[in-house]
CSV table of C-alpha atoms in Angstrom, one decimal:
chain,number,residue,atom,x,y,z
A,26,UNK,CA,0.0,0.0,0.0
A,27,UNK,CA,1.3,3.5,-0.9
A,28,UNK,CA,2.2,6.0,1.9
A,29,UNK,CA,-1.0,8.2,1.5
A,30,UNK,CA,-3.1,5.0,1.3
A,31,UNK,CA,-1.6,3.8,4.5
A,32,UNK,CA,-2.4,7.1,6.3
A,33,UNK,CA,-6.0,7.1,5.0
A,34,UNK,CA,-6.6,3.5,6.1
A,35,UNK,CA,-5.0,4.3,9.5
A,36,UNK,CA,-7.3,7.4,9.9
A,37,UNK,CA,-10.3,5.3,8.8
A,38,UNK,CA,-9.4,2.8,11.5
A,39,UNK,CA,-8.9,5.4,14.3
A,40,UNK,CA,-11.9,7.7,13.6
A,41,UNK,CA,-14.7,5.4,14.7
A,42,UNK,CA,-12.7,4.2,17.7
A,43,UNK,CA,-12.0,7.7,19.0
A,44,UNK,CA,-15.6,8.6,18.3
A,45,UNK,CA,-16.8,5.7,20.4
A,46,UNK,CA,-14.5,6.9,23.3
A,47,UNK,CA,-16.1,10.3,23.0
A,48,UNK,CA,-19.6,8.8,23.1
A,49,UNK,CA,-18.8,7.0,26.3
A,50,UNK,CA,-17.4,10.2,27.9
A,51,UNK,CA,-20.4,12.1,26.6
A,52,UNK,CA,-22.9,9.6,28.2
A,53,UNK,CA,-21.1,9.5,31.5
A,54,UNK,CA,-20.8,13.3,31.8
A,55,UNK,CA,-24.5,13.7,30.7
A,56,UNK,CA,-25.5,11.3,33.5
A,57,UNK,CA,-23.6,13.4,36.0
A,58,UNK,CA,-25.2,16.7,34.7
A,59,UNK,CA,-28.7,15.1,34.9
A,60,UNK,CA,-28.5,15.2,38.7
A,61,UNK,CA,-28.7,19.0,38.8
A,62,UNK,CA,-30.2,20.0,35.4
A,63,UNK,CA,-33.9,20.7,35.6
A,64,UNK,CA,-35.8,21.5,32.3
A,65,UNK,CA,-38.7,23.4,34.1
A,66,UNK,CA,-38.8,26.8,35.8
A,67,UNK,CA,-35.9,29.2,35.3
A,68,UNK,CA,-33.7,26.9,33.2
A,69,UNK,CA,-31.2,29.6,32.3
A,70,UNK,CA,-30.5,30.2,36.0
A,71,UNK,CA,-30.2,26.4,36.5
A,72,UNK,CA,-27.5,26.2,33.8
A,73,UNK,CA,-25.7,29.2,35.2
A,74,UNK,CA,-25.7,27.5,38.6
A,75,UNK,CA,-24.2,24.4,37.1
A,76,UNK,CA,-21.5,26.5,35.5
A,77,UNK,CA,-20.7,28.8,38.4
A,78,UNK,CA,-22.0,27.3,41.7
A,79,UNK,CA,-22.1,23.5,41.6
A,80,UNK,CA,-18.7,22.0,42.4
A,81,UNK,CA,-17.0,20.9,39.1
A,82,UNK,CA,-20.2,21.8,37.2
A,83,UNK,CA,-18.2,23.9,34.7
A,84,UNK,CA,-15.9,20.9,34.1
A,85,UNK,CA,-18.7,18.4,33.4
A,86,UNK,CA,-20.6,20.9,31.3
A,87,UNK,CA,-17.5,21.5,29.1
A,88,UNK,CA,-16.7,17.7,29.0
A,89,UNK,CA,-20.2,16.9,27.9
A,90,UNK,CA,-20.3,19.6,25.3
A,91,UNK,CA,-16.8,18.8,23.8
A,92,UNK,CA,-17.4,15.0,23.9
A,93,UNK,CA,-20.7,15.4,22.1
A,94,UNK,CA,-19.2,17.7,19.5
A,95,UNK,CA,-16.2,15.4,19.0
A,96,UNK,CA,-18.4,12.3,18.7
A,97,UNK,CA,-20.7,13.8,16.1
A,98,UNK,CA,-17.8,15.4,14.1
A,99,UNK,CA,-15.9,12.1,14.1
A,100,UNK,CA,-19.0,10.2,13.0
A,101,UNK,CA,-19.6,12.8,10.3
A,102,UNK,CA,-16.0,12.3,9.1
A,103,UNK,CA,-16.4,8.5,9.3
A,104,UNK,CA,-19.5,8.7,7.1
A,105,UNK,CA,-17.9,11.2,4.7
A,106,UNK,CA,-14.9,8.8,4.5
A,107,UNK,CA,-17.2,6.0,3.4
A,108,UNK,CA,-19.2,8.3,1.1
A,109,UNK,CA,-16.2,9.8,-0.8
A,110,UNK,CA,-14.6,6.3,-1.2
A,111,UNK,CA,-18.0,5.1,-2.5
A,112,UNK,CA,-18.1,2.4,0.1
A,113,UNK,CA,-21.8,2.7,0.3
A,114,UNK,CA,-21.8,0.2,-2.5
A,115,UNK,CA,-20.7,-2.6,-0.1
A,116,UNK,CA,-23.5,-1.9,2.4
A,117,UNK,CA,-26.9,-3.4,2.3
A,118,UNK,CA,-29.4,-0.6,1.8
A,119,UNK,CA,-30.9,-1.2,5.3
A,120,UNK,CA,-27.6,-0.8,7.0
A,121,UNK,CA,-26.7,2.3,5.0
A,122,UNK,CA,-30.1,3.9,5.9
A,123,UNK,CA,-29.6,3.0,9.6
A,124,UNK,CA,-26.2,4.8,9.6
A,125,UNK,CA,-27.4,7.9,7.8
A,126,UNK,CA,-30.5,8.1,10.1
A,127,UNK,CA,-28.3,7.7,13.2
A,128,UNK,CA,-26.0,10.4,12.0
A,129,UNK,CA,-29.0,12.7,11.4
A,130,UNK,CA,-30.3,11.8,14.9
A,131,UNK,CA,-26.8,12.6,16.3
A,132,UNK,CA,-27.1,16.1,14.9
A,133,UNK,CA,-30.6,16.4,16.3
A,134,UNK,CA,-29.1,15.4,19.7
A,135,UNK,CA,-26.5,18.2,19.4
A,136,UNK,CA,-29.3,20.6,18.4
A,137,UNK,CA,-31.5,19.7,21.4
A,138,UNK,CA,-28.4,20.2,23.6
A,139,UNK,CA,-28.0,23.6,22.1
A,140,UNK,CA,-31.6,24.4,23.0
A,141,UNK,CA,-31.2,23.1,26.5
A,142,UNK,CA,-28.4,25.7,27.3
A,143,UNK,CA,-31.5,27.9,27.7
A,144,UNK,CA,-29.6,31.1,26.8
A,145,UNK,CA,-30.7,33.4,24.1
A,146,UNK,CA,-29.2,31.3,21.2
A,147,UNK,CA,-30.9,28.2,22.7
A,148,UNK,CA,-34.3,29.8,23.1
A,149,UNK,CA,-34.3,31.3,19.6
A,150,UNK,CA,-33.1,28.1,18.0
A,151,UNK,CA,-36.0,26.3,19.7
A,152,UNK,CA,-38.5,28.8,18.5
A,153,UNK,CA,-37.1,28.8,14.9
A,154,UNK,CA,-37.2,25.0,14.9
A,155,UNK,CA,-40.9,25.0,16.1
A,156,UNK,CA,-41.9,27.6,13.6
A,157,UNK,CA,-40.2,25.8,10.7
A,158,UNK,CA,-42.1,22.5,11.5
A,159,UNK,CA,-45.3,24.5,11.7
A,160,UNK,CA,-44.9,25.4,8.0
A,161,UNK,CA,-45.6,21.7,7.1
A,162,UNK,CA,-48.9,21.6,5.4
A,163,UNK,CA,-52.1,20.1,7.1
A,164,UNK,CA,-50.7,18.9,10.5
A,165,UNK,CA,-47.6,21.2,10.9
A,166,UNK,CA,-48.8,22.6,14.2
A,167,UNK,CA,-49.6,19.2,15.7
A,168,UNK,CA,-46.3,17.7,14.5
A,169,UNK,CA,-44.3,20.6,15.9
A,170,UNK,CA,-45.9,19.8,19.3
A,171,UNK,CA,-44.4,16.4,19.2
A,172,UNK,CA,-41.0,18.0,19.5
A,173,UNK,CA,-41.3,21.3,21.3
A,174,UNK,CA,-44.1,23.4,22.8
A,175,UNK,CA,-44.2,27.1,23.7
A,176,UNK,CA,-44.7,28.2,27.3
A,177,UNK,CA,-43.5,26.8,30.6
A,178,UNK,CA,-42.7,23.4,29.2
A,179,UNK,CA,-40.5,24.8,26.4
A,180,UNK,CA,-37.4,22.8,27.4
A,181,UNK,CA,-39.2,19.6,28.6
A,182,UNK,CA,-39.6,17.8,25.2
A,183,UNK,CA,-36.1,18.7,23.9
A,184,UNK,CA,-34.8,17.4,27.3
A,185,UNK,CA,-36.8,14.1,26.9
A,186,UNK,CA,-35.4,13.6,23.4
A,187,UNK,CA,-31.9,14.7,24.4
A,188,UNK,CA,-31.5,12.5,27.4
A,189,UNK,CA,-33.8,9.5,26.6
A,190,UNK,CA,-35.3,8.9,23.2
A,191,UNK,CA,-32.4,9.9,21.0
A,192,UNK,CA,-29.5,8.1,22.8
A,193,UNK,CA,-31.6,4.9,22.9
A,194,UNK,CA,-32.6,5.2,19.3
A,195,UNK,CA,-29.0,6.0,18.1
A,196,UNK,CA,-27.5,3.1,20.1
A,197,UNK,CA,-30.3,0.8,18.7
A,198,UNK,CA,-29.6,1.9,15.1
A,199,UNK,CA,-25.9,1.5,15.5
A,200,UNK,CA,-26.0,-1.8,17.3
A,201,UNK,CA,-25.1,-4.0,14.3
A,202,UNK,CA,-22.5,-1.6,13.0
A,203,UNK,CA,-20.3,-1.3,16.1
A,204,UNK,CA,-18.2,-4.4,16.5
A,205,UNK,CA,-17.0,-3.8,20.1
A,206,UNK,CA,-18.8,-1.4,22.4
A,207,UNK,CA,-15.7,-0.7,24.6
A,208,UNK,CA,-12.9,0.5,22.5
A,209,UNK,CA,-9.3,-0.3,23.2
A,210,UNK,CA,-8.0,1.3,26.4
A,211,UNK,CA,-5.6,3.4,24.4
A,212,UNK,CA,-8.4,5.1,22.6
A,213,UNK,CA,-10.5,5.6,25.7
A,214,UNK,CA,-7.5,6.9,27.6
A,215,UNK,CA,-6.3,9.3,24.8
A,216,UNK,CA,-9.9,10.5,24.3
A,217,UNK,CA,-10.4,11.0,28.0
A,218,UNK,CA,-7.2,12.9,28.5
A,219,UNK,CA,-7.7,15.1,25.4
A,220,UNK,CA,-11.3,16.0,26.3
A,221,UNK,CA,-10.6,16.5,30.0
A,222,UNK,CA,-7.7,18.8,29.1
A,223,UNK,CA,-10.1,20.8,26.9
A,224,UNK,CA,-12.7,20.9,29.6
A,225,UNK,CA,-10.1,22.0,32.2
A,226,UNK,CA,-8.4,24.8,30.1
A,227,UNK,CA,-11.2,26.1,27.9
A,228,UNK,CA,-13.9,28.0,29.7
A,229,UNK,CA,-17.5,27.7,28.5
A,230,UNK,CA,-18.7,30.6,26.3
A,231,UNK,CA,-20.5,33.4,28.2
A,232,UNK,CA,-24.2,32.6,28.1
A,233,UNK,CA,-26.4,35.5,27.0
A,234,UNK,CA,-29.7,35.8,29.0
A,235,UNK,CA,-32.8,35.1,26.8
A,236,UNK,CA,-34.1,38.7,27.1
A,237,UNK,CA,-30.9,40.5,26.3
A,238,UNK,CA,-30.7,42.7,23.2
A,239,UNK,CA,-28.0,41.4,20.8
A,240,UNK,CA,-27.4,42.6,17.2
A,241,UNK,CA,-26.9,39.1,15.7
A,242,UNK,CA,-27.8,35.7,17.0
A,243,UNK,CA,-26.2,32.6,15.5
A,244,UNK,CA,-27.5,29.1,15.5
A,245,UNK,CA,-25.3,26.0,16.0
A,246,UNK,CA,-22.3,25.7,13.6
A,247,UNK,CA,-24.0,22.9,11.6
A,248,UNK,CA,-27.1,25.0,10.9
A,249,UNK,CA,-25.3,28.2,10.0
A,250,UNK,CA,-25.8,27.3,6.3
A,251,UNK,CA,-29.6,26.8,6.8
A,252,UNK,CA,-29.7,30.1,8.8
A,253,UNK,CA,-28.2,31.9,5.8
A,254,UNK,CA,-30.7,30.2,3.5
A,255,UNK,CA,-33.6,31.2,5.7
A,256,UNK,CA,-32.8,34.8,5.1
A,257,UNK,CA,-33.5,34.5,1.4
A,258,UNK,CA,-35.8,31.5,0.9
A,259,UNK,CA,-39.2,30.6,2.3
A,260,UNK,CA,-38.9,28.8,5.6
A,261,UNK,CA,-40.6,25.6,4.3
A,262,UNK,CA,-38.1,25.4,1.4
A,263,UNK,CA,-35.0,26.3,3.3
A,264,UNK,CA,-35.8,24.5,6.6
A,265,UNK,CA,-37.6,21.4,5.4
A,266,UNK,CA,-37.5,20.7,1.6
A,267,UNK,CA,-33.8,21.3,0.9
A,268,UNK,CA,-32.5,19.4,4.0
A,269,UNK,CA,-35.1,16.7,3.4
A,270,UNK,CA,-34.2,16.2,-0.3
A,271,UNK,CA,-30.5,16.1,0.6
A,272,UNK,CA,-30.9,13.4,3.2
A,273,UNK,CA,-33.3,11.6,0.9
A,274,UNK,CA,-30.8,11.5,-1.9
A,275,UNK,CA,-28.0,10.2,0.4
A,276,UNK,CA,-30.4,7.5,1.8
A,277,UNK,CA,-31.3,6.2,-1.7
A,278,UNK,CA,-27.7,6.4,-3.1
A,279,UNK,CA,-26.8,2.7,-2.7
A,280,UNK,CA,-30.2,1.9,-4.3
A,281,UNK,CA,-29.7,4.1,-7.4
A,282,UNK,CA,-27.8,1.4,-9.3
A,283,UNK,CA,-30.0,-1.6,-8.4
A,284,UNK,CA,-33.2,0.4,-9.0
A,285,UNK,CA,-32.2,1.4,-12.5
A,286,UNK,CA,-31.0,-2.2,-13.1
A,287,UNK,CA,-34.5,-3.4,-12.1
A,288,UNK,CA,-36.0,-1.0,-14.6
A,289,UNK,CA,-33.8,-2.8,-17.3
A,290,UNK,CA,-31.7,0.2,-18.2
A,291,UNK,CA,-28.5,-0.6,-19.9
A,292,UNK,CA,-25.3,-0.7,-17.8
A,293,UNK,CA,-24.0,2.6,-19.2
A,294,UNK,CA,-27.1,4.6,-18.1
A,295,UNK,CA,-27.0,2.9,-14.7
A,296,UNK,CA,-23.4,4.0,-14.2
A,297,UNK,CA,-24.2,7.6,-15.4
A,298,UNK,CA,-27.3,7.8,-13.1
A,299,UNK,CA,-25.5,6.6,-10.0
A,300,UNK,CA,-22.4,8.8,-10.7
A,301,UNK,CA,-24.7,11.7,-11.4
A,302,UNK,CA,-26.4,11.4,-8.0
A,303,UNK,CA,-23.0,11.0,-6.3
A,304,UNK,CA,-21.7,14.1,-8.0
A,305,UNK,CA,-24.8,16.1,-7.2
A,306,UNK,CA,-24.4,15.2,-3.5
A,307,UNK,CA,-20.7,16.2,-3.6
A,308,UNK,CA,-21.7,19.6,-5.1
A,309,UNK,CA,-24.4,20.0,-2.4
A,310,UNK,CA,-22.0,19.1,0.4
A,311,UNK,CA,-19.4,21.6,-1.0
A,312,UNK,CA,-22.0,24.3,-1.3
A,313,UNK,CA,-23.3,23.8,2.2
A,314,UNK,CA,-19.7,23.7,3.6
A,315,UNK,CA,-19.1,27.0,1.7
A,316,UNK,CA,-22.3,28.6,3.1
A,317,UNK,CA,-21.4,27.4,6.6
A,318,UNK,CA,-17.8,28.8,6.4
A,319,UNK,CA,-19.1,32.1,5.0
A,320,UNK,CA,-21.6,32.4,7.8
A,321,UNK,CA,-19.0,31.5,10.4
A,322,UNK,CA,-16.6,34.2,9.1
A,323,UNK,CA,-18.9,37.0,8.1
A,324,UNK,CA,-22.0,36.1,10.0
A,325,UNK,CA,-25.2,34.3,8.8
B,13,UNK,CA,-47.7,-16.1,-5.3
B,14,UNK,CA,-51.1,-17.6,-5.8
B,15,UNK,CA,-54.1,-15.3,-6.0
B,16,UNK,CA,-55.6,-16.6,-2.8
B,17,UNK,CA,-52.3,-16.1,-0.9
B,18,UNK,CA,-51.9,-12.6,-2.3
B,19,UNK,CA,-55.4,-11.6,-1.2
B,20,UNK,CA,-54.9,-13.2,2.2
B,21,UNK,CA,-51.6,-11.3,2.7
B,22,UNK,CA,-53.3,-8.1,1.5
B,23,UNK,CA,-56.1,-8.5,4.0
B,24,UNK,CA,-53.7,-9.2,6.8
B,25,UNK,CA,-51.8,-6.0,5.9
B,26,UNK,CA,-55.0,-4.0,5.8
B,27,UNK,CA,-56.2,-5.4,9.1
B,28,UNK,CA,-52.8,-4.5,10.8
B,29,UNK,CA,-52.9,-1.0,9.3
B,30,UNK,CA,-56.4,-0.5,10.5
B,31,UNK,CA,-55.5,-1.8,14.0
B,32,UNK,CA,-52.4,0.4,14.2
B,33,UNK,CA,-54.4,3.5,13.1
B,34,UNK,CA,-57.0,2.8,15.8
B,35,UNK,CA,-54.2,3.1,18.3
B,36,UNK,CA,-52.1,5.7,16.5
B,37,UNK,CA,-54.7,8.4,16.1
B,38,UNK,CA,-55.7,8.6,19.8
B,39,UNK,CA,-51.9,8.4,20.7
B,40,UNK,CA,-51.1,11.3,18.2
B,41,UNK,CA,-54.1,13.3,19.6
B,42,UNK,CA,-52.9,12.7,23.2
B,43,UNK,CA,-49.3,13.6,22.4
B,44,UNK,CA,-50.0,16.8,20.5
B,45,UNK,CA,-52.7,18.2,22.8
B,46,UNK,CA,-51.8,21.4,24.6
B,47,UNK,CA,-54.0,23.5,26.8
B,48,UNK,CA,-54.1,27.1,25.4
B,49,UNK,CA,-52.9,29.4,28.2
B,50,UNK,CA,-52.8,33.1,28.5
B,51,UNK,CA,-49.9,35.1,29.9
B,52,UNK,CA,-50.6,38.5,31.5
B,53,UNK,CA,-47.9,41.1,31.4
B,54,UNK,CA,-48.5,44.1,33.6
B,55,UNK,CA,-46.9,47.4,32.9
B,56,UNK,CA,-46.9,49.4,36.1
B,57,UNK,CA,-47.0,53.3,35.9
B,58,UNK,CA,-43.2,53.4,36.4
B,59,UNK,CA,-42.8,51.0,33.4
B,60,UNK,CA,-44.8,53.3,31.1
B,61,UNK,CA,-42.5,56.3,31.3
B,62,UNK,CA,-40.5,55.6,28.1
B,63,UNK,CA,-41.7,55.9,24.5
B,64,UNK,CA,-40.9,52.2,24.0
B,65,UNK,CA,-40.8,49.7,26.9
B,66,UNK,CA,-40.0,46.0,26.7
B,67,UNK,CA,-41.3,43.4,29.1
B,68,UNK,CA,-41.6,39.6,28.8
B,69,UNK,CA,-41.9,39.5,25.1
B,70,UNK,CA,-44.1,42.6,24.6
B,71,UNK,CA,-43.2,46.1,23.5
B,72,UNK,CA,-45.4,48.8,24.9
B,73,UNK,CA,-45.3,51.8,22.7
B,74,UNK,CA,-46.4,55.3,23.7
B,75,UNK,CA,-47.2,57.6,20.9
B,76,UNK,CA,-48.6,61.2,21.3
B,77,UNK,CA,-52.2,60.1,20.7
B,78,UNK,CA,-52.1,56.3,21.3
B,79,UNK,CA,-50.7,53.6,23.5
B,80,UNK,CA,-50.4,50.1,22.0
B,81,UNK,CA,-48.5,46.9,22.5
B,82,UNK,CA,-46.8,44.7,19.9
B,83,UNK,CA,-45.6,41.1,20.3
B,84,UNK,CA,-41.8,41.2,20.3
B,85,UNK,CA,-41.7,37.9,18.3
B,86,UNK,CA,-40.7,38.2,14.7
B,87,UNK,CA,-43.5,37.0,12.4
B,88,UNK,CA,-40.9,35.1,10.4
B,89,UNK,CA,-39.6,32.4,12.8
B,90,UNK,CA,-40.2,33.8,16.3
B,91,UNK,CA,-36.9,35.4,17.4
B,92,UNK,CA,-37.3,38.3,19.8
B,93,UNK,CA,-36.9,41.7,18.0
B,94,UNK,CA,-34.5,44.4,19.1
B,95,UNK,CA,-35.6,48.0,19.2
B,96,UNK,CA,-33.2,50.4,17.7
B,97,UNK,CA,-33.9,53.8,19.3
B,98,UNK,CA,-31.8,55.7,16.7
B,99,UNK,CA,-33.8,54.5,13.6
B,100,UNK,CA,-37.0,53.9,15.6
B,101,UNK,CA,-37.4,50.4,14.1
B,102,UNK,CA,-37.5,46.8,15.3
B,103,UNK,CA,-34.9,44.4,13.8
B,104,UNK,CA,-34.7,40.7,14.0
B,105,UNK,CA,-31.2,39.4,15.2
B,106,UNK,CA,-31.7,36.0,13.5
B,107,UNK,CA,-32.7,36.6,9.9
B,108,UNK,CA,-32.7,40.4,9.6
B,109,UNK,CA,-36.4,41.3,9.2
B,110,UNK,CA,-37.1,45.0,9.9
B,111,UNK,CA,-40.4,46.5,11.1
B,112,UNK,CA,-41.6,50.1,11.8
B,113,UNK,CA,-42.5,51.4,15.2
B,114,UNK,CA,-46.1,50.7,14.4
B,115,UNK,CA,-45.3,47.0,13.5
B,116,UNK,CA,-45.4,47.3,9.7
B,117,UNK,CA,-42.9,45.0,7.9
B,118,UNK,CA,-40.3,47.0,6.0
B,119,UNK,CA,-37.8,44.3,4.8
B,120,UNK,CA,-36.4,40.9,5.3
B,121,UNK,CA,-37.9,37.4,5.1
B,122,UNK,CA,-40.9,38.1,7.4
B,123,UNK,CA,-44.1,38.4,5.4
B,124,UNK,CA,-46.5,39.6,8.1
B,125,UNK,CA,-46.7,42.7,10.2
B,126,UNK,CA,-46.2,42.4,14.0
B,127,UNK,CA,-49.1,41.2,16.1
B,128,UNK,CA,-50.9,43.8,18.2
B,129,UNK,CA,-51.5,42.6,21.7
B,130,UNK,CA,-54.8,43.7,23.3
B,131,UNK,CA,-54.4,46.0,26.3
B,132,UNK,CA,-56.6,46.8,29.3
B,133,UNK,CA,-56.1,49.7,31.7
B,134,UNK,CA,-56.8,49.0,35.4
B,135,UNK,CA,-58.0,51.5,38.0
B,136,UNK,CA,-54.6,51.6,39.6
B,137,UNK,CA,-53.0,52.9,36.3
B,138,UNK,CA,-51.5,49.6,35.3
B,139,UNK,CA,-51.7,48.5,31.7
B,140,UNK,CA,-52.2,44.8,31.2
B,141,UNK,CA,-51.2,43.0,28.0
B,142,UNK,CA,-52.6,39.5,27.4
B,143,UNK,CA,-50.5,37.1,25.3
B,144,UNK,CA,-51.8,33.7,24.1
B,145,UNK,CA,-49.3,30.9,24.6
B,146,UNK,CA,-49.6,27.5,23.0
C-alpha cells in the first residue's frame, strides 16, 4: 500500500474508535449533569448555577459539550470517508439507511443540547425549529408539538429527546455496526485525557440571557448554512424541503444502481445515473460547507 | 404467489394498518394536545415612562395620541426583535427582518406585520397585555 493510502486507512481505523470513546465520555458526563439540570422553571439560571455554583459543574458541562461535538464530528468524518470512497456500494441498503439516520439523529441530539443551554441562542433556536415545523402543510402545528411546545414546558420535550429517546434510538440503530462497544483502552485513555484537558483549560462561552438585546444571534455551527438560506428563501423550502431532499438522496444512493437495473436500463445509463447522483451530492456538500464557512466568518 | 395467498396477505396488511391507526390516532391526539394558556404582562405606571418599553416578550409603545402593544416575536420564525432607538425600528437578530415602530414590515424574510397585543387599563393605572401561549 502507498504512503498516503496507509495514512488514509489508519485514519479510517482510528476515527470510529476515537468517536466511540467520545460517546462513552459524553454519556457519563451527561449522566452526572442530569443530577442537577432541571428542564422546568428558570432553566437559564439552572444552567448558570451548574457552571458557576455547583462543584466541578463547569468541568462536566464542558466535558459533555466537547465529547458530544467530537463524537458527532468524528461520526460525520467517518460517514464522509465511506461516502467519498463510495463504500456505500458494499453496504446493504438497510444498513446504510440506519447509519445515515443515526448520523442525522446525532445532529438532532446536538441541536437539542444547544436548545437546553436555555440562553438566548438556545431559546431562539428552539422557536425557529418549532416555527419551521409548523410550516408543514395540514398537520404542521400538531407535528411541531411532538418536538417542542411554547410556554412553561418549552425545554421539557427537547430534554426528553436529548437524554432519553435519542440516545436509545441512536444506540439501537448502530448496534449492528459497532463491533465492540468498549474501544481499546488506548483510545479511551487518549480521548479521556484530550477532552478532559479541553474541559479544564477552555472556559464555556458566556451565556447571554434570553431577554438581552444582541445585534446578531447565531445558530449551532452545523445549521449556519440553513440560517443563511432562511434569510433569502421561504422557511418551508430552506428549513424542510432542501435538507429533506439532501438526506433523501443520500439515503437512496446505494439503491440508485439496483433500482435502475431493475428497470432494465443498460449498464451505461445505470453508471451515469449513479455517478450523477453521487456528483450532485458532492456539489451539495461543498455548497453547504461554503455557506457554513461564509456564515462562520462574516455572520449568517 | 397464488391469487388466494396474495389476497390473504393483503387482507392481513389492511387489518394490521387499521388496527395500528385505531391506536395511532388517539396516541397522536394525546401527544399533541396542549391547553391554550394566556400570559398576562403588567406594565406598572413606572414602566410606562419611556416611549418604547420591553417586558416579557411585549413592546409597549407610547405615541402622542395612542398607547399600544406589539408582540416582540418576529413573524418570520419567532426570534425576539430588538428595538433600535436611533432608527425607531425593530430588527430581528436571527434573519434580519425589519419593522416600523407601528409594527409594519419593511424588509427581510418576514411576510406579516407584527401582532398587536390587546391592552386593558386598570383603575390603579397599570396596563395589562394578554399574550396567548400554546
